[in-house]
Amino acid sequence: MAKRVQKPLSKALSRRPKSAAPGGSNGMLERIAMALERLAPPTPPAPQLAAADAFSWHPDGRRLVPVARVNRVEMSLLKGIDRVRDVLVENTERFARGLPANNALLWGARGMGKSSLVKAVHASVNAAHAPRKGQGGGSDGLLKLVEIHREDIESLPELMALVRDAPYRFVVFCDDLSFEAEDTSYKALKAVLEGVIEGRPDNVVFYATSNRRHLMARDMMENERSTAINPGEAVEEKVSLSDRFGLWLGFHRCSQDEFLAMVDAYVAHYRIAHPREQLHPEALEWATTRGARSGRVAWQYVQDLAGRLGVRLTEADNE
């Protein structure tokens, strides 16, 4: 039945007897079929996975759009997260080698490098598995990073089906993942991660970042408890979403020393000449005005400093 459907209806109808009049019923059916084919959406082209190492998922048209330049921070600049960094690198390294690996949830304080770590780990592991000389190279790495937006989570099954048989391994990444009241798309995520017959493809691992450990707002969980026939089961269903992630990597607010180490690393990396006796007090004052110490705040201070000193923050400055 599937093969017959794939054959254009207009061609099938065009095989009418020669004696049939052009304006007869067969001719009318053929014109209707051709009109329907023009209205039908075109079949999406196969994704060109060798075109880049990173892609953005667009569910409309089932498209993987190549990302020519990923906004990354070098691994060496991510300070104060050594333990979670090592765990995620090891998990991703095993995955790249075709060994069992876990889905990972990076949760915790804002601005502490959760999404930056995912992108840095992808680049680091890909570089370690780069083809040897003479075997090709360029952007055609073994690991492909695919970003899926929070609002497109329900299309995860389509994405999984698209990459399941591809000759690459995929880190599917969702930044700032969380669910609010009345949002049931978390059930699609649960099913894809472990709850469907096919399961997660062997060549896919799912990494997500969130400010919440259980991905659900506390009032959402409490509301489920108060309105459910069995409150315990309702809350258990929502908490079990986080259980689908084998790795829970917590990011906590950094200490003053860690914050200053982040600032020092950025200043050294971009070769910004600024007296240390001024650098640290200024950085701490900047953090105080922001009400937080984090990698993001450290980077914002360095951007302000570089602007004041007329220094361009480009990788060329570090060559």
mmCIF file of N, CA and C in Angstrom, residues 122-243:
data_model
loop_
_atom_site.group_PDB
_atom_site.id
_atom_site.type_symbol
_atom_site.label_atom_id
_atom_site.label_comp_id
_atom_site.label_asym_id
_atom_site.label_seq_id
_atom_site.Cartn_x
_atom_site.Cartn_y
_atom_site.Cartn_z
ATOM 1 N N HIS A 122 31.334 19.381 23.482
ATOM 2 C CA HIS A 122 31.120 18.896 22.113
ATOM 3 C C HIS A 122 32.337 19.189 21.240
ATOM 4 N N ALA A 123 32.851 20.410 21.304
ATOM 5 C CA ALA A 123 34.007 20.789 20.491
ATOM 6 C C ALA A 123 35.250 20.011 20.902
ATOM 7 N N SER A 124 35.442 19.839 22.217
ATOM 8 C CA SER A 124 36.630 19.158 22.715
ATOM 9 C C SER A 124 36.654 17.689 22.300
ATOM 10 N N VAL A 125 35.533 17.002 22.477
ATOM 11 C CA VAL A 125 35.478 15.581 22.132
ATOM 12 C C VAL A 125 35.571 15.401 20.621
ATOM 13 N N ASN A 126 34.951 16.286 19.864
ATOM 14 C CA ASN A 126 35.036 16.198 18.407
ATOM 15 C C ASN A 126 36.477 16.369 17.935
ATOM 16 N N ALA A 127 37.196 17.302 18.568
ATOM 17 C CA ALA A 127 38.595 17.521 18.195
ATOM 18 C C ALA A 127 39.441 16.290 18.504
ATOM 19 N N ALA A 128 39.122 15.620 19.617
ATOM 20 C CA ALA A 128 39.882 14.424 19.994
ATOM 21 C C ALA A 128 39.637 13.272 19.033
ATOM 22 N N HIS A 129 38.471 13.282 18.374
ATOM 23 C CA HIS A 129 38.131 12.216 17.439
ATOM 24 C C HIS A 129 38.185 12.696 15.986
ATOM 25 N N ALA A 130 38.929 13.771 15.748
ATOM 26 C CA ALA A 130 39.034 14.295 14.393
ATOM 27 C C ALA A 130 39.703 13.273 13.483
ATOM 28 N N PRO A 131 39.299 13.205 12.209
ATOM 29 C CA PRO A 131 39.927 12.259 11.286
ATOM 30 C C PRO A 131 41.420 12.510 11.158
ATOM 31 N N ARG A 132 42.181 11.441 10.990
ATOM 32 C CA ARG A 132 43.614 11.582 10.806
ATOM 33 C C ARG A 132 43.912 12.226 9.465
ATOM 34 N N LYS A 133 45.130 12.670 9.317
ATOM 35 C CA LYS A 133 45.540 13.319 8.084
ATOM 36 C C LYS A 133 45.303 12.382 6.907
ATOM 37 N N GLY A 134 44.715 12.904 5.856
ATOM 38 C CA GLY A 134 44.470 12.077 4.682
ATOM 39 C C GLY A 134 43.124 11.393 4.698
ATOM 40 N N GLN A 135 42.390 11.525 5.802
ATOM 41 C CA GLN A 135 41.083 10.886 5.900
ATOM 42 C C GLN A 135 39.946 11.908 5.860
ATOM 43 N N GLY A 136 40.261 13.079 5.365
ATOM 44 C CA GLY A 136 39.222 14.110 5.337
ATOM 45 C C GLY A 136 39.263 14.937 6.603
ATOM 46 N N GLY A 137 38.428 15.917 6.680
ATOM 47 C CA GLY A 137 38.433 16.777 7.867
ATOM 48 C C GLY A 137 37.382 17.836 7.723
ATOM 49 N N GLY A 138 37.821 19.099 7.865
ATOM 50 C CA GLY A 138 36.865 20.187 7.748
ATOM 51 C C GLY A 138 35.880 20.156 8.894
ATOM 52 N N SER A 139 34.614 20.384 8.574
ATOM 53 C CA SER A 139 33.592 20.454 9.612
ATOM 54 C C SER A 139 32.862 19.130 9.791
ATOM 55 N N ASP A 140 33.305 18.099 9.073
ATOM 56 C CA ASP A 140 32.590 16.825 9.116
ATOM 57 C C ASP A 140 33.069 15.985 10.302
ATOM 58 N N GLY A 141 32.696 16.398 11.517
ATOM 59 C CA GLY A 141 33.122 15.688 12.716
ATOM 60 C C GLY A 141 32.210 14.520 13.029
ATOM 61 N N LEU A 142 32.685 13.660 13.918
ATOM 62 C CA LEU A 142 31.911 12.478 14.302
ATOM 63 C C LEU A 142 30.653 12.860 15.071
ATOM 64 N N LEU A 143 30.779 13.806 16.016
ATOM 65 C CA LEU A 143 29.656 14.230 16.853
ATOM 66 C C LEU A 143 28.966 15.442 16.246
ATOM 67 N N LYS A 144 27.654 15.369 16.152
ATOM 68 C CA LYS A 144 26.858 16.500 15.687
ATOM 69 C C LYS A 144 26.061 17.042 16.867
ATOM 70 N N LEU A 145 26.141 18.345 17.078
ATOM 71 C CA LEU A 145 25.366 19.007 18.124
ATOM 72 C C LEU A 145 24.101 19.571 17.487
ATOM 73 N N VAL A 146 22.936 19.131 17.993
ATOM 74 C CA VAL A 146 21.656 19.579 17.444
ATOM 75 C C VAL A 146 20.883 20.293 18.545
ATOM 76 N N GLU A 147 20.629 21.574 18.340
ATOM 77 C CA GLU A 147 19.878 22.345 19.327
ATOM 78 C C GLU A 147 18.395 22.295 18.998
ATOM 79 N N ILE A 148 17.604 21.940 19.996
ATOM 80 C CA ILE A 148 16.151 21.967 19.860
ATOM 81 C C ILE A 148 15.607 22.960 20.875
ATOM 82 N N HIS A 149 14.730 23.828 20.425
ATOM 83 C CA HIS A 149 14.186 24.850 21.321
ATOM 84 C C HIS A 149 13.115 24.251 22.220
ATOM 85 N N ARG A 150 12.962 24.866 23.366
ATOM 86 C CA ARG A 150 12.019 24.397 24.377
ATOM 87 C C ARG A 150 10.613 24.234 23.801
ATOM 88 N N GLU A 151 10.178 25.169 22.986
ATOM 89 C CA GLU A 151 8.814 25.116 22.462
ATOM 90 C C GLU A 151 8.623 24.029 21.406
ATOM 91 N N ASP A 152 9.730 23.411 20.968
ATOM 92 C CA ASP A 152 9.635 22.367 19.942
ATOM 93 C C ASP A 152 9.824 20.958 20.512
ATOM 94 N N ILE A 153 9.780 20.827 21.828
ATOM 95 C CA ILE A 153 10.043 19.536 22.457
ATOM 96 C C ILE A 153 9.088 18.451 21.956
ATOM 97 N N GLU A 154 7.859 18.825 21.649
ATOM 98 C CA GLU A 154 6.900 17.823 21.190
ATOM 99 C C GLU A 154 7.281 17.210 19.840
ATOM 100 N N SER A 155 8.189 17.855 19.112
ATOM 101 C CA SER A 155 8.621 17.321 17.822
ATOM 102 C C SER A 155 9.850 16.417 17.950
ATOM 103 N N LEU A 156 10.258 16.119 19.169
ATOM 104 C CA LEU A 156 11.421 15.250 19.381
ATOM 105 C C LEU A 156 11.310 13.905 18.657
ATOM 106 N N PRO A 157 10.150 13.241 18.669
ATOM 107 C CA PRO A 157 10.062 11.962 17.943
ATOM 108 C C PRO A 157 10.416 12.094 16.465
ATOM 109 N N GLU A 158 10.012 13.205 15.826
ATOM 110 C CA GLU A 158 10.349 13.407 14.414
ATOM 111 C C GLU A 158 11.845 13.575 14.233
ATOM 112 N N LEU A 159 12.473 14.326 15.144
ATOM 113 C CA LEU A 159 13.922 14.519 15.064
ATOM 114 C C LEU A 159 14.656 13.199 15.243
ATOM 115 N N MET A 160 14.221 12.400 16.219
ATOM 116 C CA MET A 160 14.858 11.112 16.468
ATOM 117 C C MET A 160 14.733 10.201 15.243
ATOM 118 N N ALA A 161 13.574 10.212 14.613
ATOM 119 C CA ALA A 161 13.383 9.377 13.431
ATOM 120 C C ALA A 161 14.282 9.823 12.285
ATOM 121 N N LEU A 162 14.546 11.117 12.200
ATOM 122 C CA LEU A 162 15.358 11.661 11.115
ATOM 123 C C LEU A 162 16.826 11.256 11.234
ATOM 124 N N VAL A 163 17.328 11.169 12.469
ATOM 125 C CA VAL A 163 18.769 10.923 12.654
ATOM 126 C C VAL A 163 19.084 9.477 13.033
ATOM 127 N N ARG A 164 18.054 8.679 13.257
ATOM 128 C CA ARG A 164 18.262 7.323 13.772
ATOM 129 C C ARG A 164 19.239 6.507 12.919
ATOM 130 N N ASP A 165 19.142 6.578 11.616
ATOM 131 C CA ASP A 165 19.954 5.750 10.730
ATOM 132 C C ASP A 165 21.140 6.506 10.132
ATOM 133 N N ALA A 166 21.411 7.698 10.617
ATOM 134 C CA ALA A 166 22.521 8.487 10.075
ATOM 135 C C ALA A 166 23.861 7.921 10.559
ATOM 136 N N PRO A 167 24.932 8.085 9.780
ATOM 137 C CA PRO A 167 26.244 7.542 10.151
ATOM 138 C C PRO A 167 27.016 8.442 11.106
ATOM 139 N N TYR A 168 26.328 9.204 11.916
ATOM 140 C CA TYR A 168 26.951 10.093 12.891
ATOM 141 C C TYR A 168 26.335 9.839 14.264
ATOM 142 N N ARG A 169 26.942 10.461 15.263
ATOM 143 C CA ARG A 169 26.397 10.409 16.611
ATOM 144 C C ARG A 169 25.968 11.827 16.989
ATOM 145 N N PHE A 170 24.825 11.931 17.691
ATOM 146 C CA PHE A 170 24.194 13.232 17.901
ATOM 147 C C PHE A 170 24.016 13.542 19.386
ATOM 148 N N VAL A 171 24.455 14.734 19.771
ATOM 149 C CA VAL A 171 24.127 15.290 21.078
ATOM 150 C C VAL A 171 22.982 16.267 20.856
ATOM 151 N N VAL A 172 21.776 15.861 21.220
ATOM 152 C CA VAL A 172 20.607 16.736 21.086
ATOM 153 C C VAL A 172 20.537 17.583 22.356
ATOM 154 N N PHE A 173 20.512 18.900 22.188
ATOM 155 C CA PHE A 173 20.706 19.823 23.294
ATOM 156 C C PHE A 173 19.538 20.800 23.374
ATOM 157 N N CYS A 174 18.954 20.891 24.576
ATOM 158 C CA CYS A 174 17.883 21.865 24.825
ATOM 159 C C CYS A 174 18.306 22.767 25.976
ATOM 160 N N ASP A 175 18.399 24.043 25.706
ATOM 161 C CA ASP A 175 18.834 25.005 26.719
ATOM 162 C C ASP A 175 17.623 25.583 27.455
ATOM 163 N N ASP A 176 17.800 25.767 28.774
ATOM 164 C CA ASP A 176 16.770 26.394 29.609
ATOM 165 C C ASP A 176 15.446 25.638 29.530
ATOM 166 N N LEU A 177 15.521 24.343 29.781
ATOM 167 C CA LEU A 177 14.327 23.490 29.713
ATOM 168 C C LEU A 177 13.569 23.528 31.031
ATOM 169 N N SER A 178 12.293 23.817 30.957
ATOM 170 C CA SER A 178 11.429 23.778 32.149
ATOM 171 C C SER A 178 9.985 23.734 31.661
ATOM 172 N N PHE A 179 9.087 23.394 32.587
ATOM 173 C CA PHE A 179 7.673 23.251 32.222
ATOM 174 C C PHE A 179 6.820 23.972 33.256
ATOM 175 N N GLU A 180 5.790 24.636 32.756
ATOM 176 C CA GLU A 180 4.886 25.380 33.622
ATOM 177 C C GLU A 180 3.548 24.657 33.712
ATOM 178 N N ALA A 181 2.659 25.219 34.537
ATOM 179 C CA ALA A 181 1.331 24.627 34.709
ATOM 180 C C ALA A 181 0.602 24.539 33.381
ATOM 181 N N GLU A 182 -0.191 23.502 33.226
ATOM 182 C CA GLU A 182 -0.991 23.239 32.030
ATOM 183 C C GLU A 182 -0.142 22.821 30.831
ATOM 184 N N ASP A 183 1.148 22.664 31.014
ATOM 185 C CA ASP A 183 2.031 22.256 29.914
ATOM 186 C C ASP A 183 2.212 20.744 29.976
ATOM 187 N N THR A 184 1.744 20.047 28.959
ATOM 188 C CA THR A 184 1.829 18.584 28.951
ATOM 189 C C THR A 184 2.894 18.059 27.996
ATOM 190 N N SER A 185 3.672 18.950 27.399
ATOM 191 C CA SER A 185 4.681 18.492 26.445
ATOM 192 C C SER A 185 5.789 17.697 27.129
ATOM 193 N N TYR A 186 5.874 17.786 28.463
ATOM 194 C CA TYR A 186 6.884 16.998 29.165
ATOM 195 C C TYR A 186 6.639 15.500 28.970
ATOM 196 N N LYS A 187 5.399 15.112 28.687
ATOM 197 C CA LYS A 187 5.113 13.693 28.471
ATOM 198 C C LYS A 187 5.772 13.183 27.194
ATOM 199 N N ALA A 188 5.851 14.054 26.187
ATOM 200 C CA ALA A 188 6.538 13.663 24.952
ATOM 201 C C ALA A 188 8.020 13.452 25.223
ATOM 202 N N LEU A 189 8.599 14.301 26.056
ATOM 203 C CA LEU A 189 10.017 14.154 26.392
ATOM 204 C C LEU A 189 10.265 12.862 27.162
ATOM 205 N N LYS A 190 9.383 12.558 28.117
ATOM 206 C CA LYS A 190 9.522 11.313 28.873
ATOM 207 C C LYS A 190 9.482 10.108 27.961
ATOM 208 N N ALA A 191 8.532 10.115 27.028
ATOM 209 C CA ALA A 191 8.370 8.968 26.140
ATOM 210 C C ALA A 191 9.583 8.778 25.244
ATOM 211 N N VAL A 192 10.126 9.875 24.733
ATOM 212 C CA VAL A 192 11.262 9.780 23.821
ATOM 213 C C VAL A 192 12.513 9.304 24.542
ATOM 214 N N LEU A 193 12.734 9.798 25.742
ATOM 215 C CA LEU A 193 13.972 9.459 26.441
ATOM 216 C C LEU A 193 14.054 7.981 26.775
ATOM 217 N N GLU A 194 12.916 7.393 27.224
ATOM 218 C CA GLU A 194 12.992 5.979 27.589
ATOM 219 C C GLU A 194 11.677 5.231 27.454
ATOM 220 N N GLY A 195 10.572 5.952 27.274
ATOM 221 C CA GLY A 195 9.285 5.307 27.460
ATOM 222 C C GLY A 195 8.606 4.734 26.243
ATOM 223 N N VAL A 196 9.229 4.782 25.050
ATOM 224 C CA VAL A 196 8.571 4.239 23.871
ATOM 225 C C VAL A 196 9.188 2.903 23.499
ATOM 226 N N ILE A 197 8.516 2.182 22.597
ATOM 227 C CA ILE A 197 8.969 0.842 22.232
ATOM 228 C C ILE A 197 10.371 0.887 21.620
ATOM 229 N N GLU A 198 10.569 1.826 20.677
ATOM 230 C CA GLU A 198 11.874 1.903 20.021
ATOM 231 C C GLU A 198 12.958 2.425 20.954
ATOM 232 N N GLY A 199 12.592 3.294 21.876
ATOM 233 C CA GLY A 199 13.571 3.868 22.781
ATOM 234 C C GLY A 199 14.428 4.911 22.086
ATOM 235 N N ARG A 200 15.335 5.487 22.846
ATOM 236 C CA ARG A 200 16.255 6.466 22.281
ATOM 237 C C ARG A 200 17.228 5.774 21.334
ATOM 238 N N PRO A 201 17.441 6.333 20.141
ATOM 239 C CA PRO A 201 18.386 5.709 19.206
ATOM 240 C C PRO A 201 19.767 5.590 19.828
ATOM 241 N N ASP A 202 20.502 4.557 19.437
ATOM 242 C CA ASP A 202 21.835 4.332 19.979
ATOM 243 C C ASP A 202 22.799 5.457 19.631
ATOM 244 N N ASN A 203 22.507 6.185 18.562
ATOM 245 C CA ASN A 203 23.419 7.246 18.145
ATOM 246 C C ASN A 203 22.983 8.632 18.617
ATOM 247 N N VAL A 204 22.120 8.673 19.632
ATOM 248 C CA VAL A 204 21.631 9.947 20.168
ATOM 249 C C VAL A 204 21.747 9.956 21.683
ATOM 250 N N VAL A 205 22.207 11.088 22.224
ATOM 251 C CA VAL A 205 22.153 11.331 23.660
ATOM 252 C C VAL A 205 21.542 12.717 23.847
ATOM 253 N N PHE A 206 20.788 12.902 24.939
ATOM 254 C CA PHE A 206 20.041 14.145 25.146
ATOM 255 C C PHE A 206 20.624 14.896 26.344
ATOM 256 N N TYR A 207 21.068 16.142 26.119
ATOM 257 C CA TYR A 207 21.574 17.004 27.173
ATOM 258 C C TYR A 207 20.643 18.209 27.311
ATOM 259 N N ALA A 208 20.305 18.553 28.539
ATOM 260 C CA ALA A 208 19.440 19.708 28.781
ATOM 261 C C ALA A 208 19.990 20.530 29.927
ATOM 262 N N THR A 209 19.761 21.839 29.876
ATOM 263 C CA THR A 209 20.109 22.718 30.990
ATOM 264 C C THR A 209 18.828 23.305 31.564
ATOM 265 N N SER A 210 18.844 23.564 32.855
ATOM 266 C CA SER A 210 17.666 24.122 33.512
ATOM 267 C C SER A 210 18.079 24.755 34.830
ATOM 268 N N ASN A 211 17.325 25.735 35.262
ATOM 269 C CA ASN A 211 17.532 26.296 36.595
ATOM 270 C C ASN A 211 16.865 25.454 37.662
ATOM 271 N N ARG A 212 16.025 24.485 37.232
ATOM 272 C CA ARG A 212 15.280 23.649 38.180
ATOM 273 C C ARG A 212 15.766 22.217 38.126
ATOM 274 N N ARG A 213 15.923 21.625 39.262
ATOM 275 C CA ARG A 213 16.394 20.244 39.320
ATOM 276 C C ARG A 213 15.350 19.272 38.785
ATOM 277 N N HIS A 214 14.087 19.537 39.045
ATOM 278 C CA HIS A 214 13.031 18.628 38.608
ATOM 279 C C HIS A 214 12.268 19.155 37.396
ATOM 280 N N LEU A 215 12.738 20.248 36.788
ATOM 281 C CA LEU A 215 12.182 20.806 35.563
ATOM 282 C C LEU A 215 10.775 21.348 35.719
ATOM 283 N N MET A 216 10.190 21.192 36.897
ATOM 284 C CA MET A 216 8.835 21.664 37.141
ATOM 285 C C MET A 216 8.844 22.758 38.213
ATOM 286 N N ALA A 217 7.967 23.748 38.050
ATOM 287 C CA ALA A 217 7.813 24.758 39.087
ATOM 288 C C ALA A 217 7.210 24.114 40.327
ATOM 289 N N ARG A 218 7.646 24.564 41.497
ATOM 290 C CA ARG A 218 7.144 23.978 42.741
ATOM 291 C C ARG A 218 5.632 24.120 42.844
ATOM 292 N N ASP A 219 5.081 25.289 42.465
ATOM 293 C CA ASP A 219 3.631 25.463 42.573
ATOM 294 C C ASP A 219 2.880 24.549 41.607
ATOM 295 N N MET A 220 3.542 24.189 40.492
ATOM 296 C CA MET A 220 2.914 23.257 39.561
ATOM 297 C C MET A 220 2.771 21.891 40.199
ATOM 298 N N MET A 221 3.817 21.443 40.886
ATOM 299 C CA MET A 221 3.786 20.133 41.522
ATOM 300 C C MET A 221 2.796 20.120 42.682
ATOM 301 N N GLU A 222 2.760 21.228 43.453
ATOM 302 C CA GLU A 222 1.835 21.297 44.575
ATOM 303 C C GLU A 222 0.390 21.337 44.092
ATOM 304 N N ASN A 223 0.143 22.006 42.964
ATOM 305 C CA ASN A 223 -1.208 22.054 42.406
ATOM 306 C C ASN A 223 -1.651 20.662 41.957
ATOM 307 N N GLU A 224 -0.728 19.901 41.360
ATOM 308 C CA GLU A 224 -1.053 18.532 40.955
ATOM 309 C C GLU A 224 -1.404 17.688 42.181
ATOM 310 N N ARG A 225 -0.690 17.909 43.271
ATOM 311 C CA ARG A 225 -0.933 17.123 44.479
ATOM 312 C C ARG A 225 -2.326 17.423 45.052
ATOM 313 N N SER A 226 -2.715 18.698 44.982
ATOM 314 C CA SER A 226 -3.981 19.095 45.609
ATOM 315 C C SER A 226 -5.194 18.686 44.796
ATOM 316 N N THR A 227 -5.051 18.545 43.481
ATOM 317 C CA THR A 227 -6.209 18.260 42.632
ATOM 318 C C THR A 227 -6.302 16.808 42.182
ATOM 319 N N ALA A 228 -5.266 16.022 42.401
ATOM 320 C CA ALA A 228 -5.263 14.647 41.896
ATOM 321 C C ALA A 228 -6.046 13.717 42.814
ATOM 322 N N ILE A 229 -6.578 12.657 42.215
ATOM 323 C CA ILE A 229 -7.240 11.623 43.010
ATOM 324 C C ILE A 229 -6.223 10.945 43.917
ATOM 325 N N ASN A 230 -5.062 10.677 43.350
ATOM 326 C CA ASN A 230 -3.961 10.131 44.140
ATOM 327 C C ASN A 230 -2.801 11.116 44.056
ATOM 328 N N PRO A 231 -2.680 12.044 45.029
ATOM 329 C CA PRO A 231 -1.671 13.102 44.942
ATOM 330 C C PRO A 231 -0.247 12.566 44.782
ATOM 331 N N GLY A 232 0.067 11.487 45.453
ATOM 332 C CA GLY A 232 1.416 10.936 45.374
ATOM 333 C C GLY A 232 1.781 10.504 43.969
ATOM 334 N N GLU A 233 0.823 9.873 43.278
ATOM 335 C CA GLU A 233 1.098 9.416 41.924
ATOM 336 C C GLU A 233 1.256 10.581 40.960
ATOM 337 N N ALA A 234 0.470 11.657 41.155
ATOM 338 C CA ALA A 234 0.554 12.816 40.263
ATOM 339 C C ALA A 234 1.923 13.473 40.362
ATOM 340 N N VAL A 235 2.416 13.664 41.573
ATOM 341 C CA VAL A 235 3.726 14.272 41.757
ATOM 342 C C VAL A 235 4.819 13.338 41.270
ATOM 343 N N GLU A 236 4.656 12.048 41.505
ATOM 344 C CA GLU A 236 5.656 11.077 41.066
ATOM 345 C C GLU A 236 5.831 11.104 39.553
ATOM 346 N N GLU A 237 4.729 11.308 38.810
ATOM 347 C CA GLU A 237 4.818 11.346 37.354
ATOM 348 C C GLU A 237 5.689 12.506 36.893
ATOM 349 N N LYS A 238 5.587 13.642 37.570
ATOM 350 C CA LYS A 238 6.341 14.815 37.161
ATOM 351 C C LYS A 238 7.797 14.728 37.609
ATOM 352 N N VAL A 239 8.042 14.216 38.799
ATOM 353 C CA VAL A 239 9.411 14.055 39.264
ATOM 354 C C VAL A 239 10.140 13.029 38.419
ATOM 355 N N SER A 240 9.408 12.019 37.914
ATOM 356 C CA SER A 240 10.048 10.951 37.159
ATOM 357 C C SER A 240 10.633 11.450 35.844
ATOM 358 N N LEU A 241 10.263 12.643 35.398
ATOM 359 C CA LEU A 241 10.876 13.196 34.196
ATOM 360 C C LEU A 241 12.380 13.381 34.409
ATOM 361 N N SER A 242 12.760 13.928 35.544
ATOM 362 C CA SER A 242 14.176 14.105 35.836
ATOM 363 C C SER A 242 14.893 12.772 35.962
ATOM 364 N N ASP A 243 14.167 11.739 36.375
ATOM 365 C CA ASP A 243 14.781 10.413 36.514
ATOM 366 C C ASP A 243 15.209 9.845 35.174
#
